[in-house]
Short mmCIF file of C-alpha atoms in Angstrom, two decimals:
data_model
loop_
_atom_site.label_atom_id
_atom_site.label_comp_id
_atom_site.label_asym_id
_atom_site.label_seq_id
_atom_site.Cartn_x
_atom_site.Cartn_y
_atom_site.Cartn_z
CA MET A 385 25.24 -87.73 -61.05
CA ASN A 386 28.37 -88.33 -63.10
CA THR A 387 28.53 -86.11 -66.21
CA LYS A 388 32.25 -86.66 -66.85
CA ASN A 389 34.00 -89.00 -69.26
CA ILE A 390 32.01 -87.81 -72.26
CA GLN A 391 34.37 -89.57 -74.64
CA ASP A 392 33.73 -92.89 -72.91
CA GLU A 393 30.00 -92.28 -73.17
CA GLU A 394 30.29 -91.71 -76.92
CA ASN A 395 32.32 -94.89 -77.46
CA LYS A 396 30.05 -97.06 -75.33
CA VAL A 397 27.01 -99.04 -76.47
CA TRP A 398 24.40 -98.21 -73.85
CA ASP A 399 21.62 -100.56 -72.88
CA VAL A 400 19.23 -97.60 -72.85
CA VAL A 401 19.46 -93.98 -73.93
CA ILE A 402 16.59 -91.73 -72.85
CA ILE A 403 15.95 -88.44 -74.62
CA GLY A 404 14.38 -85.98 -72.20
CA GLY A 405 14.77 -85.47 -68.46
CA GLY A 406 11.19 -84.59 -67.61
CA PRO A 407 8.88 -86.62 -65.35
CA ALA A 408 8.41 -89.54 -67.76
CA GLY A 409 12.10 -89.62 -68.69
CA MET A 410 13.30 -89.57 -65.08
CA MET A 411 10.86 -92.30 -64.06
CA THR A 412 11.94 -94.46 -67.02
CA ALA A 413 15.61 -93.91 -66.24
CA GLY A 414 15.33 -94.69 -62.54
CA ARG A 415 13.35 -97.85 -63.16
CA ALA A 416 15.64 -99.11 -65.94
CA GLY A 417 18.76 -98.40 -63.88
CA GLU A 418 17.18 -100.11 -60.89
CA ARG A 419 16.97 -103.24 -63.05
CA GLY A 420 20.68 -103.13 -63.79
CA ARG A 421 20.57 -101.54 -67.22
CA SER A 422 23.29 -99.10 -68.27
CA VAL A 423 21.31 -95.88 -68.77
CA LEU A 424 22.20 -92.47 -70.19
CA VAL A 425 19.74 -89.57 -70.11
CA LEU A 426 20.17 -86.71 -72.57
CA GLU A 427 18.58 -83.45 -71.37
CA LYS A 428 18.44 -80.24 -73.40
CA ASN A 429 18.28 -77.93 -70.38
CA SER A 430 20.86 -77.29 -67.68
CA ILE A 431 18.56 -78.90 -65.09
CA PHE A 432 16.16 -81.82 -65.01
CA GLY A 433 12.39 -81.41 -64.73
CA LYS A 434 12.24 -77.77 -65.80
CA LYS A 435 8.59 -78.02 -66.87
CA LEU A 436 7.76 -80.23 -63.88
CA LEU A 437 8.68 -77.29 -61.65
CA LEU A 438 5.84 -75.29 -63.24
CA THR A 439 3.10 -77.86 -62.72
CA GLY A 440 0.24 -77.16 -60.36
CA GLY A 441 1.31 -73.54 -60.08
CA GLY A 442 4.71 -74.69 -58.82
CA ARG A 443 3.11 -77.05 -56.28
CA CYS A 444 3.03 -80.16 -58.54
CA ASN A 445 -0.32 -81.94 -58.83
CA ILE A 446 1.31 -85.40 -58.68
CA THR A 447 -1.78 -87.45 -59.53
CA ASN A 448 -5.50 -87.82 -58.86
CA ASN A 449 -6.82 -90.05 -56.09
CA LYS A 450 -8.70 -92.47 -58.32
CA THR A 451 -7.26 -95.79 -57.22
CA ASN A 452 -9.70 -97.89 -59.26
CA VAL A 453 -7.96 -98.49 -62.59
CA ARG A 454 -11.16 -98.66 -64.61
CA GLU A 455 -12.40 -95.37 -63.13
CA MET A 456 -9.02 -93.76 -63.76
CA VAL A 457 -8.71 -94.74 -67.41
CA GLU A 458 -12.23 -93.45 -68.09
CA ARG A 459 -10.93 -89.95 -67.36
CA TYR A 460 -8.79 -90.23 -70.50
CA LYS A 461 -11.97 -90.51 -72.60
CA THR A 462 -11.68 -92.65 -75.73
CA ASP A 463 -7.91 -93.00 -75.27
CA GLY A 464 -8.42 -94.72 -71.93
CA LYS A 465 -8.82 -98.11 -73.59
CA PHE A 466 -5.13 -98.02 -74.53
CA LEU A 467 -4.01 -97.30 -70.97
CA TYR A 468 -5.63 -100.15 -69.06
CA SER A 469 -2.67 -102.54 -69.32
CA THR A 470 -0.24 -99.70 -68.47
CA PHE A 471 -2.15 -98.61 -65.37
CA MET A 472 -2.56 -102.21 -64.23
CA GLN A 473 1.24 -102.40 -64.03
CA HIS A 474 1.67 -98.98 -62.42
CA GLY A 475 -1.41 -97.03 -61.38
CA VAL A 476 -2.31 -94.31 -58.92
CA THR A 477 -1.73 -96.48 -55.84
CA ASP A 478 1.72 -97.43 -57.14
CA SER A 479 2.60 -93.77 -57.71
CA VAL A 480 1.45 -92.83 -54.21
CA ILE A 481 3.55 -95.66 -52.72
CA PHE A 482 6.52 -94.65 -54.87
CA PHE A 483 6.55 -91.00 -53.81
CA THR A 484 5.78 -91.62 -50.15
CA SER A 485 8.65 -94.13 -50.09
CA LYS A 486 10.86 -91.29 -51.31
CA GLY A 487 9.85 -89.18 -48.32
CA ILE A 488 7.16 -87.11 -50.03
CA ALA A 489 4.01 -86.87 -47.92
CA LEU A 490 0.88 -86.21 -49.98
CA LYS A 491 -2.37 -84.36 -49.34
CA GLU A 492 -5.68 -84.43 -51.18
CA GLU A 493 -7.39 -81.28 -52.42
CA ASN A 494 -10.48 -80.52 -54.54
CA GLU A 495 -11.68 -83.18 -56.98
CA GLY A 496 -9.14 -85.74 -55.79
CA ARG A 497 -6.02 -83.78 -56.71
CA LEU A 498 -2.95 -85.02 -54.82
CA PHE A 499 -0.16 -82.57 -53.97
CA PRO A 500 3.00 -82.86 -51.88
CA VAL A 501 2.49 -81.50 -48.37
CA SER A 502 5.53 -79.33 -49.05
CA ASN A 503 3.55 -77.49 -51.78
CA SER A 504 6.76 -77.59 -53.79
CA ALA A 505 7.35 -79.19 -57.18
CA THR A 506 11.07 -79.00 -56.41
CA THR A 507 10.74 -81.75 -53.80
CA VAL A 508 9.17 -84.04 -56.42
CA ARG A 509 11.87 -83.27 -58.99
CA ASP A 510 14.62 -83.81 -56.42
CA ALA A 511 13.15 -87.18 -55.41
CA LEU A 512 13.26 -88.33 -59.04
CA VAL A 513 16.83 -87.08 -59.47
CA THR A 514 17.82 -89.01 -56.33
CA TYR A 515 16.06 -92.09 -57.72
CA MET A 516 18.22 -91.86 -60.84
CA GLU A 517 21.38 -91.38 -58.79
CA GLN A 518 20.60 -94.41 -56.65
CA SER A 519 19.95 -96.41 -59.84
CA LYS A 520 23.40 -95.41 -61.18
CA VAL A 521 21.93 -93.54 -64.16
CA LYS A 522 24.38 -91.37 -66.10
CA VAL A 523 23.21 -88.01 -67.42
CA ARG A 524 24.24 -85.31 -69.80
CA THR A 525 22.65 -81.85 -69.58
CA ASN A 526 22.80 -78.92 -72.04
CA CYS A 527 22.62 -81.58 -74.70
CA THR A 528 20.64 -81.07 -77.93
CA VAL A 529 19.57 -84.13 -79.91
CA THR A 530 19.28 -83.55 -83.66
CA ALA A 531 18.28 -86.99 -85.00
CA ILE A 532 17.63 -90.65 -84.23
CA THR A 533 18.50 -93.41 -86.68
CA LYS A 534 18.48 -97.18 -86.43
CA ASP A 535 20.98 -99.49 -88.10
CA GLN A 536 18.89 -102.26 -89.62
CA LYS A 537 21.87 -104.63 -89.68
CA ASN A 538 22.96 -104.55 -86.04
CA GLY A 539 19.70 -103.21 -84.58
CA LEU A 540 21.44 -100.40 -82.71
CA PHE A 541 20.18 -96.83 -82.37
CA TYR A 542 22.40 -93.85 -83.12
CA ILE A 543 21.42 -90.57 -81.47
CA SER A 544 22.97 -87.53 -83.14
CA LEU A 545 23.92 -84.61 -80.91
CA LEU A 546 24.71 -81.00 -81.73
CA ASN A 547 28.46 -80.40 -82.02
CA THR A 548 29.54 -83.84 -80.82
CA LYS A 549 29.70 -87.52 -81.75
CA LYS A 550 26.71 -89.84 -81.93
CA ILE A 551 25.57 -91.88 -78.94
CA CYS A 552 24.90 -95.59 -79.52
CA ALA A 553 22.23 -97.63 -77.71
CA LYS A 554 20.46 -100.99 -77.81
CA LYS A 555 17.19 -99.32 -76.77
CA CYS A 556 16.05 -95.72 -77.19
CA VAL A 557 13.31 -93.99 -75.19
CA VAL A 558 11.80 -90.72 -76.42
CA ALA A 559 10.52 -88.71 -73.45
CA SER A 560 11.00 -85.18 -74.74
CA GLY A 561 7.41 -83.97 -74.32
CA GLY A 562 5.04 -82.05 -76.57
CA VAL A 563 4.99 -78.35 -77.47
CA SER A 564 3.61 -76.62 -74.36
CA HIS A 565 5.86 -74.13 -72.53
CA PRO A 566 8.55 -74.10 -75.27
CA GLU A 567 10.78 -72.01 -72.99
CA THR A 568 11.34 -75.22 -70.99
CA GLY A 569 12.72 -77.01 -74.05
CA SER A 570 9.50 -78.66 -75.25
CA THR A 571 9.61 -77.52 -78.85
CA GLY A 572 8.46 -80.66 -80.62
CA GLU A 573 11.60 -81.60 -82.61
CA CYS A 574 11.14 -85.22 -81.57
CA PHE A 575 8.15 -85.55 -83.87
CA THR A 576 10.36 -84.89 -86.89
CA TRP A 577 12.71 -87.71 -85.79
CA LEU A 578 9.81 -90.06 -85.13
CA SER A 579 8.09 -89.36 -88.43
CA LEU A 580 11.35 -90.16 -90.23
CA LEU A 581 11.35 -93.50 -88.39
CA GLY A 582 7.88 -94.18 -89.81
CA HIS A 583 5.53 -92.97 -87.08
CA GLU A 584 2.37 -90.99 -87.80
CA VAL A 585 2.26 -87.75 -85.85
CA GLN A 586 -1.07 -86.18 -84.98
CA LYS A 587 -0.84 -82.39 -85.36
CA ASN A 588 0.46 -80.71 -82.22
CA ASP A 589 -1.59 -77.98 -80.63
CA CYS A 590 -2.18 -76.42 -77.22
CA ALA A 591 -4.37 -78.26 -74.74
CA LEU A 592 -5.47 -77.30 -71.24
CA VAL A 593 -4.84 -73.67 -72.06
CA PRO A 594 -6.37 -70.49 -70.57
CA ILE A 595 -8.58 -68.30 -72.75
CA SER A 596 -8.68 -64.57 -73.44
CA LEU A 597 -11.95 -62.64 -73.51
CA LYS A 598 -13.10 -59.68 -75.59
CA ASP A 599 -14.72 -58.20 -72.48
CA THR A 600 -12.64 -55.33 -71.06
CA TRP A 601 -14.09 -55.60 -67.53
CA VAL A 602 -12.08 -58.77 -66.93
CA LYS A 603 -8.96 -56.75 -66.05
CA LYS A 604 -10.76 -55.29 -63.04
CA ILE A 605 -11.28 -58.68 -61.38
CA ALA A 606 -8.02 -60.49 -62.20
CA GLY A 607 -7.28 -63.04 -59.49
CA LEU A 608 -10.92 -63.55 -58.51
CA THR A 609 -11.90 -67.22 -58.14
CA LEU A 610 -15.34 -68.79 -58.39
CA PRO A 611 -14.98 -72.13 -56.55
CA ASP A 612 -18.32 -73.48 -57.78
CA CYS A 613 -19.53 -72.22 -61.14
CA LYS A 614 -21.63 -73.77 -63.89
CA VAL A 615 -20.46 -72.78 -67.37
CA THR A 616 -22.51 -73.20 -70.54
CA LEU A 617 -20.62 -73.03 -73.83
CA TYR A 618 -22.26 -71.58 -76.97
CA CYS A 619 -21.18 -71.22 -80.58
CA ASP A 620 -23.19 -68.73 -82.65
CA GLY A 621 -25.87 -68.90 -79.98
CA LYS A 622 -26.22 -72.69 -80.04
CA LYS A 623 -25.59 -74.54 -76.79
CA GLN A 624 -22.62 -76.93 -77.03
CA CYS A 625 -22.01 -78.26 -73.52
CA VAL A 626 -22.38 -77.55 -69.81
CA GLN A 627 -19.72 -78.18 -67.13
CA SER A 628 -19.28 -77.25 -63.48
CA GLY A 629 -16.18 -76.51 -61.43
CA LYS A 630 -13.66 -73.87 -60.43
CA VAL A 631 -13.13 -70.75 -62.58
CA LEU A 632 -10.31 -68.22 -62.21
CA PHE A 633 -10.33 -64.73 -63.75
CA THR A 634 -6.99 -63.54 -65.17
CA HIS A 635 -5.85 -60.17 -66.53
CA VAL A 636 -6.96 -61.21 -70.00
CA GLY A 637 -9.63 -63.85 -69.52
CA LEU A 638 -10.39 -67.12 -67.78
CA SER A 639 -8.45 -70.07 -66.41
CA GLY A 640 -8.93 -72.69 -63.71
CA PRO A 641 -9.63 -76.43 -64.02
CA LEU A 642 -13.07 -76.08 -65.60
CA VAL A 643 -11.96 -73.67 -68.33
CA LEU A 644 -8.75 -75.62 -69.01
CA ASN A 645 -10.75 -78.79 -69.56
CA MET A 646 -13.09 -76.97 -71.97
CA SER A 647 -10.28 -75.26 -73.89
CA LYS A 648 -9.83 -77.92 -76.56
CA THR A 649 -13.52 -77.74 -77.46
CA ILE A 650 -13.42 -73.93 -77.35
CA GLY A 651 -10.47 -73.92 -79.74
CA LEU A 652 -12.35 -76.05 -82.25
CA LEU A 653 -15.47 -73.90 -82.00
CA LEU A 654 -13.51 -70.68 -82.54
CA THR A 655 -12.82 -71.87 -86.09
CA GLN A 656 -16.57 -72.19 -86.68
CA GLY A 657 -18.12 -69.05 -85.22
CA THR A 658 -18.53 -66.71 -82.27
CA VAL A 659 -17.94 -68.46 -78.96
CA THR A 660 -19.59 -67.27 -75.76
CA LEU A 661 -19.72 -68.58 -72.21
CA LYS A 662 -22.53 -68.13 -69.72
CA LEU A 663 -21.40 -68.37 -66.11
CA ASP A 664 -23.99 -69.37 -63.55
CA LEU A 665 -22.64 -67.62 -60.46
CA LEU A 666 -25.19 -69.30 -58.19
CA PRO A 667 -25.62 -72.86 -59.52
CA THR A 668 -27.33 -74.11 -56.36
CA HIS A 669 -30.10 -71.47 -56.60
CA GLU A 670 -33.14 -71.98 -58.82
CA ILE A 671 -33.93 -68.78 -60.69
CA GLY A 672 -37.43 -68.49 -59.19
CA ALA A 673 -36.13 -68.74 -55.64
CA LEU A 674 -33.34 -66.30 -56.48
CA ARG A 675 -35.82 -63.73 -57.79
CA LYS A 676 -37.80 -63.99 -54.56
CA ALA A 677 -34.72 -63.71 -52.34
CA PHE A 678 -33.46 -60.75 -54.36
CA ARG A 679 -36.80 -58.99 -54.10
CA THR A 680 -36.83 -59.53 -50.33
CA LEU A 681 -33.31 -58.15 -49.99
CA LEU A 682 -34.16 -55.00 -51.92
CA THR A 683 -37.17 -54.41 -49.69
CA GLN A 684 -35.19 -54.96 -46.49
CA GLU A 685 -32.31 -52.75 -47.65
CA SER A 686 -34.42 -50.24 -49.60
CA ASN A 687 -32.33 -47.19 -48.74
CA LYS A 688 -28.99 -48.72 -49.71
CA LYS A 689 -27.46 -48.56 -53.17
CA ILE A 690 -27.69 -51.64 -55.37
CA LYS A 691 -23.88 -51.90 -55.61
CA ASN A 692 -23.67 -52.26 -51.83
CA VAL A 693 -26.03 -55.23 -51.44
CA LEU A 694 -25.21 -57.54 -54.37
CA GLY A 695 -22.18 -58.85 -52.47
CA ILE A 696 -24.61 -60.87 -50.36
CA PHE A 697 -25.25 -63.07 -53.40
CA ILE A 698 -22.04 -62.95 -55.43
CA PRO A 699 -18.33 -62.20 -54.79
CA THR A 700 -17.81 -58.48 -54.23
CA GLY A 701 -15.42 -58.28 -57.17
CA MET A 702 -18.15 -59.48 -59.53
CA VAL A 703 -20.59 -56.70 -58.59
CA GLY A 704 -19.13 -54.04 -60.90
CA PRO A 705 -18.95 -56.24 -64.02
CA LEU A 706 -22.42 -57.65 -63.30
CA LEU A 707 -23.96 -54.18 -63.11
CA GLU A 708 -22.02 -53.15 -66.22
CA ILE A 709 -23.36 -55.96 -68.40
CA SER A 710 -26.82 -55.48 -66.90
CA GLY A 711 -26.76 -51.78 -67.81
CA VAL A 712 -27.60 -50.74 -64.25
CA ASP A 713 -26.11 -47.75 -62.42
CA GLY A 714 -24.58 -49.01 -59.18
CA GLU A 715 -25.48 -45.76 -57.42
CA THR A 716 -29.19 -46.46 -57.82
CA PRO A 717 -31.03 -46.78 -54.47
CA ASN A 718 -32.74 -50.14 -54.13
CA HIS A 719 -36.16 -48.54 -53.74
CA SER A 720 -35.71 -46.83 -57.12
CA LEU A 721 -34.59 -49.92 -59.03
CA HIS A 722 -36.93 -50.64 -61.94
CA THR A 723 -38.52 -54.07 -62.23
CA CYS A 724 -36.82 -54.65 -65.58
CA ASP A 725 -33.42 -53.86 -64.03
CA ARG A 726 -34.07 -56.32 -61.22
CA ALA A 727 -34.86 -58.97 -63.80
CA LYS A 728 -31.67 -58.25 -65.76
CA ILE A 729 -29.51 -58.51 -62.63
CA VAL A 730 -31.00 -61.89 -61.67
CA THR A 731 -30.71 -63.12 -65.27
CA HIS A 732 -27.02 -62.25 -65.35
CA MET A 733 -26.33 -63.80 -61.95
CA LYS A 734 -27.60 -67.03 -63.50
CA GLY A 735 -26.02 -66.38 -66.90
CA PHE A 736 -23.05 -64.00 -66.79
CA THR A 737 -22.07 -63.73 -70.46
CA CYS A 738 -18.46 -63.60 -71.70
CA THR A 739 -17.24 -63.53 -75.31
CA VAL A 740 -14.13 -65.57 -76.10
CA ALA A 741 -11.39 -63.85 -78.09
CA SER A 742 -8.89 -66.70 -78.40
CA LEU A 743 -6.93 -69.41 -76.67
CA LEU A 744 -3.64 -68.26 -75.22
CA GLY A 745 -0.43 -69.58 -76.79
CA ALA A 746 1.79 -72.59 -76.19
CA ASP A 747 3.73 -70.65 -73.56
CA LYS A 748 0.61 -70.64 -71.38
CA ALA A 749 -0.62 -74.17 -72.17
CA ILE A 750 -0.50 -76.72 -69.35
CA ILE A 751 -0.01 -79.53 -71.85
CA SER A 752 -0.16 -79.96 -75.62
CA SER A 753 -2.38 -82.20 -77.68
CA GLY A 754 -1.27 -84.27 -80.63
CA GLY A 755 1.74 -86.55 -80.89
CA ILE A 756 2.23 -90.21 -81.72
CA ILE A 757 -1.06 -92.00 -82.32
CA PRO A 758 -1.74 -94.67 -79.66
CA THR A 759 -2.35 -97.50 -82.13
CA GLU A 760 1.36 -97.39 -83.02
CA VAL A 761 2.44 -98.17 -79.43
CA ASN A 762 2.25 -101.38 -77.40
CA PHE A 763 1.00 -100.05 -74.06
CA LYS A 764 1.96 -103.26 -72.25
CA THR A 765 5.61 -102.28 -72.74
CA MET A 766 5.49 -98.75 -74.27
CA GLU A 767 7.50 -100.10 -77.22
CA SER A 768 6.83 -98.84 -80.71
CA ARG A 769 4.91 -101.30 -82.87
CA LEU A 770 6.80 -99.98 -85.89
CA VAL A 771 10.39 -99.72 -84.63
CA PRO A 772 11.52 -102.51 -82.28
CA GLY A 773 13.63 -101.17 -79.42
CA LEU A 774 12.10 -97.68 -79.59
CA TYR A 775 9.95 -96.66 -76.61
CA LEU A 776 7.57 -93.70 -76.35
CA VAL A 777 6.43 -92.21 -73.04
CA GLY A 778 4.65 -89.24 -71.50
CA ASP A 779 3.57 -86.22 -73.49
CA VAL A 780 4.92 -87.46 -76.84
CA LEU A 781 1.79 -89.64 -76.96
CA ASN A 782 -1.47 -88.33 -78.41
CA ILE A 783 -3.53 -89.07 -75.30
CA ASP A 784 -6.37 -86.74 -74.33
CA ARG A 785 -6.17 -86.00 -70.60
CA PRO A 786 -7.96 -83.50 -68.36
CA SER A 787 -6.60 -81.16 -65.72
CA GLY A 788 -6.22 -82.61 -62.25
CA GLY A 789 -3.05 -84.73 -62.09
CA TYR A 790 -3.87 -86.96 -65.05
CA SER A 791 -1.02 -85.77 -67.27
CA LEU A 792 1.61 -86.51 -64.63
CA GLN A 793 0.04 -89.88 -63.86
CA LEU A 794 0.40 -90.70 -67.56
CA CYS A 795 4.10 -89.84 -67.21
CA TRP A 796 4.61 -91.97 -64.08
CA SER A 797 2.76 -94.97 -65.53
CA THR A 798 4.24 -94.96 -69.03
CA GLY A 799 7.71 -94.19 -67.66
CA PHE A 800 7.65 -96.98 -65.11
CA VAL A 801 6.33 -99.51 -67.63
CA ALA A 802 8.93 -98.53 -70.24
CA GLY A 803 11.68 -98.74 -67.62
CA SER A 804 10.45 -102.21 -66.68
CA HIS A 805 10.73 -103.51 -70.25
CA VAL A 806 13.78 -101.88 -71.84
#
């Protein structure tokens, strides 16, 4: 894309200036340029889509295969009611058609997650960059925006840049993201600009973030995955909620889709008391049947050590920590195992207890929460209800979304709709 003629860019009145070259910004730019608008994208980094390259562990969870709009918006909880008109214009099916038309074959994984067959977020980023090129979008990288103002007389926007002249535009789109992964440029300055323009900003915080545990045994099983685990969340011993899904152990705690989706609630509860999690390692086994099966195993393998037979029920990596929290010596022969120790082992297989220390920081968060409150945006166009000509897309919006491709779908939908109306 053409990054020359900076002086001409500064003297020109652009139809649209987009701040931020992430997924929502690139989609907005490509769509607006496709409609014949003169478009300039201002990107802080040296490359586009820096955070996009991190999504889905570098594989890019493009969307979730929920093609029914009503079912899809329900995944955004109470905020879903705002998104219906947006997703009716550009929903999951439209995103799938868009990316496949750009040569990106998709595959479906657990819980409807759609990934590129290439397993590479780079292919997705490159397709969006090509889309902008084909739409004759102009770009400027390594470009730091410091302020946005609007001239009330002529209706034009003036975007102030660090160490250079202002850029002038008829329409301005803010697509600079929230505060997760600040090393990618998402540091939240846009909320200062938007508040000065009159918008209310909900406090920014981390969302979909891994947690650290107080339990030291977790280091021993880093990398272990439980594909099907039921997790019960407690605060000061009181049950808060129960969810099921995939759990991943890290060097400091827990991650994976289930934990990420619980992290916002965990963060709130940490301000109120001690937070613990009970992991049911065998959710398909009733405890009575498990006791019987365990008893039978110990009888059949009576001369073996307890540490050498538990792997029949649970992942081998979990055996050590399970025996540790049960207070049972792994060297104990099965025939010598006390009844009370048997009971403790079964109890912990059905309720493996972890104590939460904290949420990890913004550098580990998948997305951030907070941002511009939805009532201040017209989701039929993504235009601000307070500042005509200002459009807000992607992660700058305070929309609660779970793990599983829903954050990127929000970017594709809001970006396409904004690009269709600027």
